[in-house]
PDB file of C-alpha atoms in Angstrom:
ATOM      1  CA  MET A   1      -2.026 -22.810   5.496  1.00 32.00           C
ATOM      2  CA  THR A   2      -0.064 -22.681   8.713  1.00 32.00           C
ATOM      3  CA  ASP A   3       1.247 -19.347   9.999  1.00 37.00           C
ATOM      4  CA  ALA A   4       4.218 -20.898  11.795  1.00 34.00           C
ATOM      5  CA  GLY A   5       7.439 -18.963  11.238  1.00 36.00           C
ATOM      6  CA  PHE A   6       5.724 -15.845   9.855  1.00 32.00           C
ATOM      7  CA  SER A   7       5.606 -12.526  11.648  1.00 40.00           C
ATOM      8  CA  ASN A   8       3.881  -9.189  11.458  1.00 43.00           C
ATOM      9  CA  ILE A   9       6.228  -7.052   9.381  1.00 48.00           C
ATOM     10  CA  TYR A  10       5.011  -3.894  11.087  1.00 47.00           C
ATOM     11  CA  ASP A  11       5.854  -4.823  14.669  1.00 51.00           C
ATOM     12  CA  ASP A  12       9.056  -6.740  13.941  1.00 51.00           C
ATOM     13  CA  GLU A  13      12.363  -4.933  14.606  1.00 55.00           C
ATOM     14  CA  ILE A  14      14.321  -7.132  12.177  1.00 47.00           C
ATOM     15  CA  ARG A  15      11.814  -6.511   9.401  1.00 45.00           C
ATOM     16  CA  ALA A  16      11.746  -2.799  10.188  1.00 41.00           C
ATOM     17  CA  ASN A  17      15.539  -2.554   9.931  1.00 46.00           C
ATOM     18  CA  ALA A  18      15.519  -4.401   6.610  1.00 42.00           C
ATOM     19  CA  TYR A  19      12.709  -2.283   5.163  1.00 45.00           C
ATOM     20  CA  ALA A  20      14.409   0.939   6.285  1.00 42.00           C
ATOM     21  CA  LYS A  21      17.277   0.162   3.891  1.00 46.00           C
ATOM     22  CA  LEU A  22      14.972  -0.629   0.977  1.00 47.00           C
ATOM     23  CA  GLU A  23      14.475   2.199  -1.495  1.00 63.00           C
ATOM     24  CA  CYS A  24      13.375   1.467  -5.083  1.00 76.00           C
ATOM     25  CA  PRO A  25      15.547  -1.349  -6.469  1.00 84.00           C
ATOM     26  CA  GLY A  26      14.658  -3.991  -9.023  1.00 93.00           C
ATOM     27  CA  THR A  27      10.981  -4.745  -9.378  1.00 96.00           C
ATOM     28  CA  TYR A  28      10.173  -1.954  -6.913  1.00 92.00           C
ATOM     29  CA  TYR A  29      11.677   0.508  -9.394  1.00 93.00           C
ATOM     30  CA  LEU A  30       8.667  -0.106 -11.636  1.00 96.00           C
ATOM     31  CA  ALA A  31       6.287   0.785  -8.822  1.00 95.00           C
ATOM     32  CA  TYR A  32       7.782   4.261  -8.491  1.00 94.00           C
ATOM     33  CA  ARG A  33       9.183   4.968 -11.974  1.00 94.00           C
ATOM     34  CA  ASP A  34       5.970   6.382 -13.429  1.00 96.00           C
ATOM     35  CA  LEU A  35       4.527   7.941 -10.274  1.00 95.00           C
ATOM     36  CA  PRO A  36       6.005  11.436 -10.810  1.00 96.00           C
ATOM     37  CA  ALA A  37       4.310  11.748 -14.208  1.00 97.00           C
ATOM     38  CA  ILE A  38       1.079  10.164 -12.954  1.00 97.00           C
ATOM     39  CA  ILE A  39       0.906  12.455  -9.934  1.00 97.00           C
ATOM     40  CA  SER A  40       1.782  15.524 -12.005  1.00 97.00           C
ATOM     41  CA  LYS A  41      -1.050  14.710 -14.403  1.00 98.00           C
ATOM     42  CA  HIS A  42      -3.747  14.052 -11.833  1.00 98.00           C
ATOM     43  CA  VAL A  43      -2.911  16.012  -8.658  1.00 98.00           C
ATOM     44  CA  GLN A  44      -3.214  19.746  -8.022  1.00 96.00           C
ATOM     45  CA  GLY A  45      -1.820  21.196  -4.791  1.00 97.00           C
ATOM     46  CA  ARG A  46       1.009  20.206  -2.464  1.00 98.00           C
ATOM     47  CA  LYS A  47      -0.578  18.659   0.653  1.00 98.00           C
ATOM     48  CA  ALA A  48       0.010  14.903   0.853  1.00 98.00           C
ATOM     49  CA  LEU A  49      -0.725  12.048   3.232  1.00 97.00           C
ATOM     50  CA  ASP A  50       1.286   8.831   3.017  1.00 96.00           C
ATOM     51  CA  PHE A  51      -1.220   6.384   4.475  1.00 92.00           C
ATOM     52  CA  GLY A  52       0.619   3.368   5.873  1.00 89.00           C
ATOM     53  CA  CYS A  53       4.067   4.911   5.466  1.00 91.00           C
ATOM     54  CA  GLY A  54       6.059   2.088   7.086  1.00 88.00           C
ATOM     55  CA  ALA A  55       9.760   2.982   7.169  1.00 89.00           C
ATOM     56  CA  GLY A  56       9.098   6.155   5.179  1.00 93.00           C
ATOM     57  CA  ARG A  57      10.242   5.248   1.674  1.00 91.00           C
ATOM     58  CA  SER A  58       7.153   6.633  -0.056  1.00 94.00           C
ATOM     59  CA  THR A  59       6.997   9.626   2.314  1.00 96.00           C
ATOM     60  CA  ARG A  60      10.503  10.648   1.297  1.00 94.00           C
ATOM     61  CA  PHE A  61       9.564  10.033  -2.323  1.00 93.00           C
ATOM     62  CA  LEU A  62       6.613  12.431  -2.089  1.00 96.00           C
ATOM     63  CA  ARG A  63       8.707  15.114  -0.419  1.00 95.00           C
ATOM     64  CA  GLN A  64      11.280  14.833  -3.198  1.00 93.00           C
ATOM     65  CA  LEU A  65       8.423  15.604  -5.586  1.00 95.00           C
ATOM     66  CA  GLY A  66       7.784  18.838  -3.684  1.00 96.00           C
ATOM     67  CA  PHE A  67       4.913  17.811  -1.430  1.00 98.00           C
ATOM     68  CA  ASP A  68       4.290  18.882   2.152  1.00 98.00           C
ATOM     69  CA  VAL A  69       3.780  15.331   3.348  1.00 98.00           C
ATOM     70  CA  VAL A  70       2.737  13.574   6.549  1.00 97.00           C
ATOM     71  CA  GLY A  71       3.435   9.865   6.976  1.00 97.00           C
ATOM     72  CA  VAL A  72       1.169   7.833   9.263  1.00 93.00           C
ATOM     73  CA  ASP A  73       1.398   4.243  10.425  1.00 89.00           C
ATOM     74  CA  ILE A  74       0.338   2.019  13.319  1.00 82.00           C
ATOM     75  CA  ALA A  75       3.744   0.394  13.880  1.00 85.00           C
ATOM     76  CA  GLN A  76       6.230   2.088  16.167  1.00 88.00           C
ATOM     77  CA  PRO A  77       9.258   0.056  14.937  1.00 90.00           C
ATOM     78  CA  MET A  78       8.628   1.156  11.356  1.00 88.00           C
ATOM     79  CA  LEU A  79       8.147   4.789  12.363  1.00 93.00           C
ATOM     80  CA  ALA A  80      11.335   4.673  14.446  1.00 93.00           C
ATOM     81  CA  ARG A  81      13.286   3.559  11.372  1.00 91.00           C
ATOM     82  CA  ALA A  82      11.574   6.251   9.276  1.00 92.00           C
ATOM     83  CA  ARG A  83      12.665   8.956  11.726  1.00 96.00           C
ATOM     84  CA  GLU A  84      16.216   7.615  11.845  1.00 93.00           C
ATOM     85  CA  CYS A  85      16.453   7.744   8.052  1.00 90.00           C
ATOM     86  CA  ASP A  86      14.682  11.091   7.817  1.00 93.00           C
ATOM     87  CA  PRO A  87      14.949  13.163  11.031  1.00 95.00           C
ATOM     88  CA  GLN A  88      13.238  16.156   9.413  1.00 93.00           C
ATOM     89  CA  GLY A  89      10.248  14.147   8.229  1.00 96.00           C
ATOM     90  CA  ASP A  90       6.772  14.352   9.762  1.00 97.00           C
ATOM     91  CA  TYR A  91       5.929  10.806  10.865  1.00 96.00           C
ATOM     92  CA  ARG A  92       2.964  10.145  13.126  1.00 94.00           C
ATOM     93  CA  LEU A  93       1.757   7.099  15.011  1.00 91.00           C
ATOM     94  CA  ILE A  94      -1.932   6.308  14.739  1.00 82.00           C
ATOM     95  CA  PRO A  95      -2.556   5.192  18.331  1.00 72.00           C
ATOM     96  CA  ASP A  96      -4.649   2.057  18.649  1.00 60.00           C
ATOM     97  CA  GLY A  97      -5.781   2.445  15.066  1.00 57.00           C
ATOM     98  CA  ASN A  98      -7.634   5.665  15.974  1.00 67.00           C
ATOM     99  CA  LEU A  99      -7.828   7.788  12.831  1.00 73.00           C
ATOM    100  CA  SER A 100      -9.695  10.711  14.387  1.00 76.00           C
ATOM    101  CA  SER A 101      -6.525  12.837  14.418  1.00 82.00           C
ATOM    102  CA  LEU A 102      -6.606  13.033  10.604  1.00 87.00           C
ATOM    103  CA  SER A 103      -8.549  16.115   9.552  1.00 91.00           C
ATOM    104  CA  PRO A 104     -11.101  15.865   6.744  1.00 92.00           C
ATOM    105  CA  GLU A 105     -10.765  17.793   3.488  1.00 94.00           C
ATOM    106  CA  THR A 106      -7.060  18.427   4.116  1.00 96.00           C
ATOM    107  CA  TYR A 107      -5.058  16.599   1.451  1.00 97.00           C
ATOM    108  CA  ASP A 108      -4.589  16.977  -2.280  1.00 98.00           C
ATOM    109  CA  ILE A 109      -3.274  13.422  -2.509  1.00 98.00           C
ATOM    110  CA  VAL A 110      -3.510  10.373  -0.269  1.00 96.00           C
ATOM    111  CA  LEU A 111      -0.916   7.812  -1.321  1.00 97.00           C
ATOM    112  CA  CYS A 112      -1.391   4.189  -0.306  1.00 94.00           C
ATOM    113  CA  ALA A 113       1.817   2.459  -1.391  1.00 94.00           C
ATOM    114  CA  PHE A 114       1.355  -1.264  -0.757  1.00 90.00           C
ATOM    115  CA  THR A 115      -0.764  -0.478   2.307  1.00 86.00           C
ATOM    116  CA  PHE A 116      -3.283  -3.117   1.278  1.00 81.00           C
ATOM    117  CA  ASP A 117      -0.613  -5.732   0.465  1.00 78.00           C
ATOM    118  CA  ASN A 118       1.726  -5.779   3.413  1.00 59.00           C
ATOM    119  CA  ILE A 119      -0.701  -6.258   6.283  1.00 50.00           C
ATOM    120  CA  PRO A 120      -0.264  -9.934   7.212  1.00 42.00           C
ATOM    121  CA  THR A 121      -3.739 -10.557   8.618  1.00 43.00           C
ATOM    122  CA  MET A 122      -7.269  -9.264   8.356  1.00 43.00           C
ATOM    123  CA  GLU A 123      -7.209  -8.944  12.142  1.00 48.00           C
ATOM    124  CA  LYS A 124      -4.562  -6.244  11.831  1.00 47.00           C
ATOM    125  CA  LYS A 125      -6.724  -4.404   9.306  1.00 41.00           C
ATOM    126  CA  VAL A 126      -9.533  -4.495  11.864  1.00 41.00           C
ATOM    127  CA  ALA A 127      -7.232  -3.018  14.511  1.00 42.00           C
ATOM    128  CA  ILE A 128      -6.153  -0.236  12.170  1.00 41.00           C
ATOM    129  CA  PHE A 129      -9.556   0.775  10.946  1.00 40.00           C
ATOM    130  CA  ARG A 130     -11.904  -0.102  13.795  1.00 40.00           C
ATOM    131  CA  SER A 131     -12.673   3.586  14.365  1.00 35.00           C
ATOM    132  CA  LEU A 132     -14.185   4.004  10.896  1.00 36.00           C
ATOM    133  CA  LYS A 133     -17.871   4.747  10.491  1.00 33.00           C
ATOM    134  CA  PRO A 134     -19.384   2.889   7.533  1.00 34.00           C
ATOM    135  CA  VAL A 135     -22.699   3.997   6.088  1.00 34.00           C
ATOM    136  CA  GLY A 136     -25.532   3.140   8.455  1.00 34.00           C
ATOM    137  CA  GLY A 137     -23.830   4.208  11.665  1.00 33.00           C
ATOM    138  CA  ILE A 138     -20.890   3.170  13.804  1.00 29.00           C
ATOM    139  CA  ARG A 139     -20.080  -0.513  13.400  1.00 40.00           C
ATOM    140  CA  ALA A 140     -17.124  -2.565  14.540  1.00 45.00           C
ATOM    141  CA  LEU A 141     -15.064  -3.604  11.542  1.00 45.00           C
ATOM    142  CA  SER A 142     -14.604  -7.013  13.129  1.00 46.00           C
ATOM    143  CA  ALA A 143     -18.249  -7.651  12.241  1.00 47.00           C
ATOM    144  CA  LEU A 144     -17.773  -6.776   8.588  1.00 48.00           C
ATOM    145  CA  THR A 145     -16.748  -8.881   5.627  1.00 58.00           C
ATOM    146  CA  THR A 146     -13.386  -8.322   3.923  1.00 72.00           C
ATOM    147  CA  MET A 147     -15.117  -6.410   1.117  1.00 79.00           C
ATOM    148  CA  GLU A 148     -16.962  -4.201   3.601  1.00 78.00           C
ATOM    149  CA  LYS A 149     -13.740  -3.458   5.468  1.00 76.00           C
ATOM    150  CA  LYS A 150     -12.051  -2.224   2.330  1.00 81.00           C
ATOM    151  CA  VAL A 151     -15.088  -0.148   1.384  1.00 83.00           C
ATOM    152  CA  ALA A 152     -15.080   1.444   4.849  1.00 80.00           C
ATOM    153  CA  ILE A 153     -11.385   2.264   4.552  1.00 81.00           C
ATOM    154  CA  PHE A 154     -11.779   3.990   1.203  1.00 87.00           C
ATOM    155  CA  ARG A 155     -14.822   5.920   2.379  1.00 87.00           C
ATOM    156  CA  PHE A 156     -12.685   7.275   5.190  1.00 87.00           C
ATOM    157  CA  LEU A 157      -9.805   8.152   2.879  1.00 90.00           C
ATOM    158  CA  LYS A 158     -12.227   9.953   0.577  1.00 91.00           C
ATOM    159  CA  ARG A 159     -13.207  12.233   3.460  1.00 91.00           C
ATOM    160  CA  LEU A 160      -9.582  13.313   3.863  1.00 93.00           C
ATOM    161  CA  LEU A 161      -9.398  14.730   0.337  1.00 95.00           C
ATOM    162  CA  LYS A 162      -9.853  18.348  -0.605  1.00 95.00           C
ATOM    163  CA  GLY A 163     -12.196  19.040  -3.482  1.00 93.00           C
ATOM    164  CA  GLY A 164     -10.519  17.654  -6.567  1.00 95.00           C
ATOM    165  CA  GLY A 165      -8.103  15.608  -4.457  1.00 96.00           C
ATOM    166  CA  ARG A 166      -6.934  12.155  -5.486  1.00 97.00           C
ATOM    167  CA  ILE A 167      -6.220   8.819  -3.849  1.00 95.00           C
ATOM    168  CA  VAL A 168      -3.345   6.958  -5.488  1.00 97.00           C
ATOM    169  CA  ASN A 169      -3.559   3.289  -4.559  1.00 96.00           C
ATOM    170  CA  LEU A 170      -0.440   1.309  -5.494  1.00 97.00           C
ATOM    171  CA  VAL A 171      -0.946  -2.430  -5.070  1.00 95.00           C
ATOM    172  CA  SER A 172       0.566  -5.726  -6.106  1.00 96.00           C
ATOM    173  CA  ALA A 173      -1.004  -7.291  -9.173  1.00 98.00           C
ATOM    174  CA  PRO A 174      -2.238 -10.852  -8.549  1.00 98.00           C
ATOM    175  CA  GLU A 175       0.407 -11.989 -11.059  1.00 98.00           C
ATOM    176  CA  VAL A 176       3.138 -11.063  -8.567  1.00 98.00           C
ATOM    177  CA  TYR A 177       2.316 -14.152  -6.537  1.00 98.00           C
ATOM    178  CA  VAL A 178       2.618 -16.730  -9.322  1.00 99.00           C
ATOM    179  CA  ASN A 179       5.714 -15.611 -11.250  1.00 99.00           C
ATOM    180  CA  GLU A 180       9.413 -15.043 -10.650  1.00 99.00           C
ATOM    181  CA  TRP A 181      10.873 -11.528 -10.497  1.00 98.00           C
ATOM    182  CA  VAL A 182      14.107  -9.637  -9.966  1.00 98.00           C
ATOM    183  CA  SER A 183      13.024  -8.745  -6.436  1.00 95.00           C
ATOM    184  CA  PHE A 184      10.700 -11.609  -5.475  1.00 95.00           C
ATOM    185  CA  SER A 185      10.431 -15.366  -5.608  1.00 98.00           C
ATOM    186  CA  THR A 186       7.208 -17.350  -5.381  1.00 98.00           C
ATOM    187  CA  LYS A 187       8.454 -20.789  -6.439  1.00 98.00           C
ATOM    188  CA  ASP A 188       8.233 -22.148  -2.885  1.00 98.00           C
ATOM    189  CA  PHE A 189       4.541 -21.274  -2.622  1.00 98.00           C
ATOM    190  CA  PRO A 190       2.583 -23.218  -5.276  1.00 98.00           C
ATOM    191  CA  GLU A 191      -0.561 -22.760  -3.190  1.00 98.00           C
ATOM    192  CA  ASN A 192      -0.585 -19.118  -4.326  1.00 98.00           C
ATOM    193  CA  ARG A 193      -1.994 -20.289  -7.662  1.00 98.00           C
ATOM    194  CA  MET A 194      -5.211 -21.381  -5.973  1.00 98.00           C
ATOM    195  CA  ALA A 195      -5.682 -18.175  -3.972  1.00 96.00           C
ATOM    196  CA  ARG A 196      -8.721 -15.970  -4.385  1.00 93.00           C
ATOM    197  CA  SER A 197      -9.464 -12.437  -3.203  1.00 88.00           C
ATOM    198  CA  GLY A 198      -9.025 -12.232   0.560  1.00 85.00           C
ATOM    199  CA  ASP A 199      -6.713 -15.257   0.765  1.00 89.00           C
ATOM    200  CA  LYS A 200      -3.193 -15.107   2.148  1.00 90.00           C
ATOM    201  CA  VAL A 201      -0.359 -15.418  -0.343  1.00 94.00           C
ATOM    202  CA  ARG A 202       3.384 -15.562   0.253  1.00 95.00           C
ATOM    203  CA  VAL A 203       6.507 -14.241  -1.408  1.00 96.00           C
ATOM    204  CA  THR A 204      10.188 -14.165  -0.588  1.00 95.00           C
ATOM    205  CA  MET A 205      11.778 -10.740  -0.983  1.00 91.00           C
ATOM    206  CA  LEU A 206      15.224 -10.866  -2.582  1.00 93.00           C
ATOM    207  CA  ASP A 207      16.268  -7.226  -2.050  1.00 85.00           C
ATOM    208  CA  VAL A 208      16.443  -7.323   1.756  1.00 81.00           C
ATOM    209  CA  GLU A 209      18.651  -9.165   4.225  1.00 79.00           C
ATOM    210  CA  ASP A 210      15.628 -10.661   5.974  1.00 81.00           C
ATOM    211  CA  ARG A 211      14.566 -13.495   3.671  1.00 84.00           C
ATOM    212  CA  ARG A 212      11.697 -14.783   5.781  1.00 89.00           C
ATOM    213  CA  PRO A 213       8.605 -15.075   3.563  1.00 91.00           C
ATOM    214  CA  VAL A 214       6.142 -12.214   3.674  1.00 88.00           C
ATOM    215  CA  GLU A 215       2.386 -12.708   3.817  1.00 88.00           C
ATOM    216  CA  ASP A 216       0.176 -10.514   1.658  1.00 88.00           C
ATOM    217  CA  ILE A 217      -3.564 -10.498   1.036  1.00 87.00           C
ATOM    218  CA  LEU A 218      -4.570 -11.204  -2.558  1.00 92.00           C
ATOM    219  CA  TRP A 219      -7.155  -8.873  -4.065  1.00 91.00           C
ATOM    220  CA  THR A 220      -8.156  -8.877  -7.726  1.00 92.00           C
ATOM    221  CA  ASP A 221      -8.697  -5.940 -10.058  1.00 96.00           C
ATOM    222  CA  GLU A 222     -12.378  -6.827 -10.321  1.00 94.00           C
ATOM    223  CA  ASP A 223     -12.804  -6.744  -6.564  1.00 88.00           C
ATOM    224  CA  TYR A 224     -10.817  -3.522  -6.143  1.00 90.00           C
ATOM    225  CA  ASN A 225     -13.136  -1.858  -8.631  1.00 92.00           C
ATOM    226  CA  GLU A 226     -16.136  -3.170  -6.712  1.00 90.00           C
ATOM    227  CA  VAL A 227     -14.650  -1.659  -3.538  1.00 88.00           C
ATOM    228  CA  TYR A 228     -14.263   1.698  -5.262  1.00 90.00           C
ATOM    229  CA  ARG A 229     -17.821   1.564  -6.587  1.00 90.00           C
ATOM    230  CA  ARG A 230     -19.271   0.889  -3.148  1.00 89.00           C
ATOM    231  CA  ALA A 231     -17.086   3.596  -1.604  1.00 90.00           C
ATOM    232  CA  GLU A 232     -18.400   6.044  -4.221  1.00 91.00           C
ATOM    233  CA  LEU A 233     -14.948   6.595  -5.660  1.00 92.00           C
ATOM    234  CA  VAL A 234     -14.293   6.870  -9.376  1.00 94.00           C
ATOM    235  CA  PRO A 235     -11.243   5.166 -10.945  1.00 96.00           C
ATOM    236  CA  ILE A 236      -9.952   8.052 -13.048  1.00 97.00           C
ATOM    237  CA  ALA A 237      -7.019   6.090 -14.433  1.00 98.00           C
ATOM    238  CA  THR A 238      -5.365   2.698 -14.012  1.00 99.00           C
ATOM    239  CA  TYR A 239      -1.710   1.999 -14.811  1.00 99.00           C
ATOM    240  CA  ARG A 240       0.190  -1.287 -15.118  1.00 99.00           C
ATOM    241  CA  PRO A 241       3.888  -0.447 -15.544  1.00 98.00           C
ATOM    242  CA  LEU A 242       6.046  -2.775 -17.634  1.00 99.00           C
ATOM    243  CA  ALA A 243       9.837  -2.855 -17.658  1.00 98.00           C
ATOM    244  CA  LYS A 244      11.996  -1.847 -20.618  1.00 97.00           C
ATOM    245  CA  GLN A 245      14.949  -3.873 -21.832  1.00 97.00           C
ATOM    246  CA  SER A 246      17.057  -0.698 -21.809  1.00 97.00           C
ATOM    247  CA  GLU A 247      16.708  -0.323 -18.037  1.00 96.00           C
ATOM    248  CA  PRO A 248      19.675  -1.355 -15.855  1.00 93.00           C
ATOM    249  CA  TYR A 249      18.194  -4.558 -14.452  1.00 95.00           C
ATOM    250  CA  SER A 250      18.248  -8.195 -15.512  1.00 97.00           C
ATOM    251  CA  TRP A 251      14.499  -8.433 -15.765  1.00 98.00           C
ATOM    252  CA  VAL A 252      12.819 -11.813 -15.301  1.00 99.00           C
ATOM    253  CA  SER A 253       9.064 -11.438 -15.921  1.00 99.00           C
ATOM    254  CA  GLU A 254       8.841  -7.658 -15.685  1.00 99.00           C
ATOM    255  CA  THR A 255       8.962  -6.843 -19.420  1.00 99.00           C
ATOM    256  CA  THR A 256       5.885  -8.910 -20.252  1.00 99.00           C
ATOM    257  CA  ILE A 257       3.882  -9.070 -16.998  1.00 99.00           C
ATOM    258  CA  ALA A 258       3.080  -5.996 -14.911  1.00 99.00           C
ATOM    259  CA  PRO A 259       3.864  -6.644 -11.230  1.00 98.00           C
ATOM    260  CA  TRP A 260       1.998  -3.594  -9.949  1.00 98.00           C
ATOM    261  CA  VAL A 261      -1.278  -1.777 -10.470  1.00 98.00           C
ATOM    262  CA  ILE A 262      -1.630   1.955  -9.814  1.00 98.00           C
ATOM    263  CA  TYR A 263      -5.181   3.258  -9.368  1.00 98.00           C
ATOM    264  CA  VAL A 264      -5.946   6.993  -9.404  1.00 98.00           C
ATOM    265  CA  LEU A 265      -9.249   7.616  -7.618  1.00 96.00           C
ATOM    266  CA  GLY A 266     -11.450  10.657  -7.173  1.00 95.00           C
ATOM    267  CA  HIS A 267     -14.807  11.693  -5.769  1.00 89.00           C
ATOM    268  CA  ARG A 268     -17.890  10.614  -7.639  1.00 81.00           C
ATOM    269  CA  GLU A 269     -19.483  13.774  -9.048  1.00 68.00           C
TER     270      GLU A 269
END
């Protein structure tokens, strides 16, 4: 697949402006609808990290739930929009992908809301997480496989949790990329149907002014669970929210196919 005409959504001012206006409409509503109840059930304490906060939507969401939350990201344009929308929020740039400023055993919840979807290339993941230390010593993530990179990331996130803390990983289900939705279209990308874990897939977002296709990285449920196993994290619960006909949207596929997967993860005892 050619990358012509596609851009990094993190370092793109036009994308950042569009994402800053996006809250929880349409299909995105289902990503956030059940989170308050899920978080209330599984999380004790009020210290939160929004890991990969982008324009701050999920950071603001956590604060509305009563959390003392810090949002971190690598992209200055996204953080600038987050601060414009939320001047009182605590938004921090991770310089050069250096995560050493994040203190271990600090957070009751680490929320990753689409962090593992919306990074256009594996190279960007390497830049973000190159300071991680996988088991066996310090290794450059550029030398690791895609699976190993994800394992290294989750091992690092695990270290940020207090005892009893939880990682909530909200990701796109693989079905997002092969169906039509209120908020997304995939009809122009038939190649998505042949994609496997680690492959690039494309969608057109319908809820933002910027209609340039967005590149995501497909990752299956089976492979996510393998990542968690290797990172010594336990999937405590998995949720796949479906829409209800009574909700105020003209649902397309959402009532029968879950567009999102929400994993609640904890330390292995």
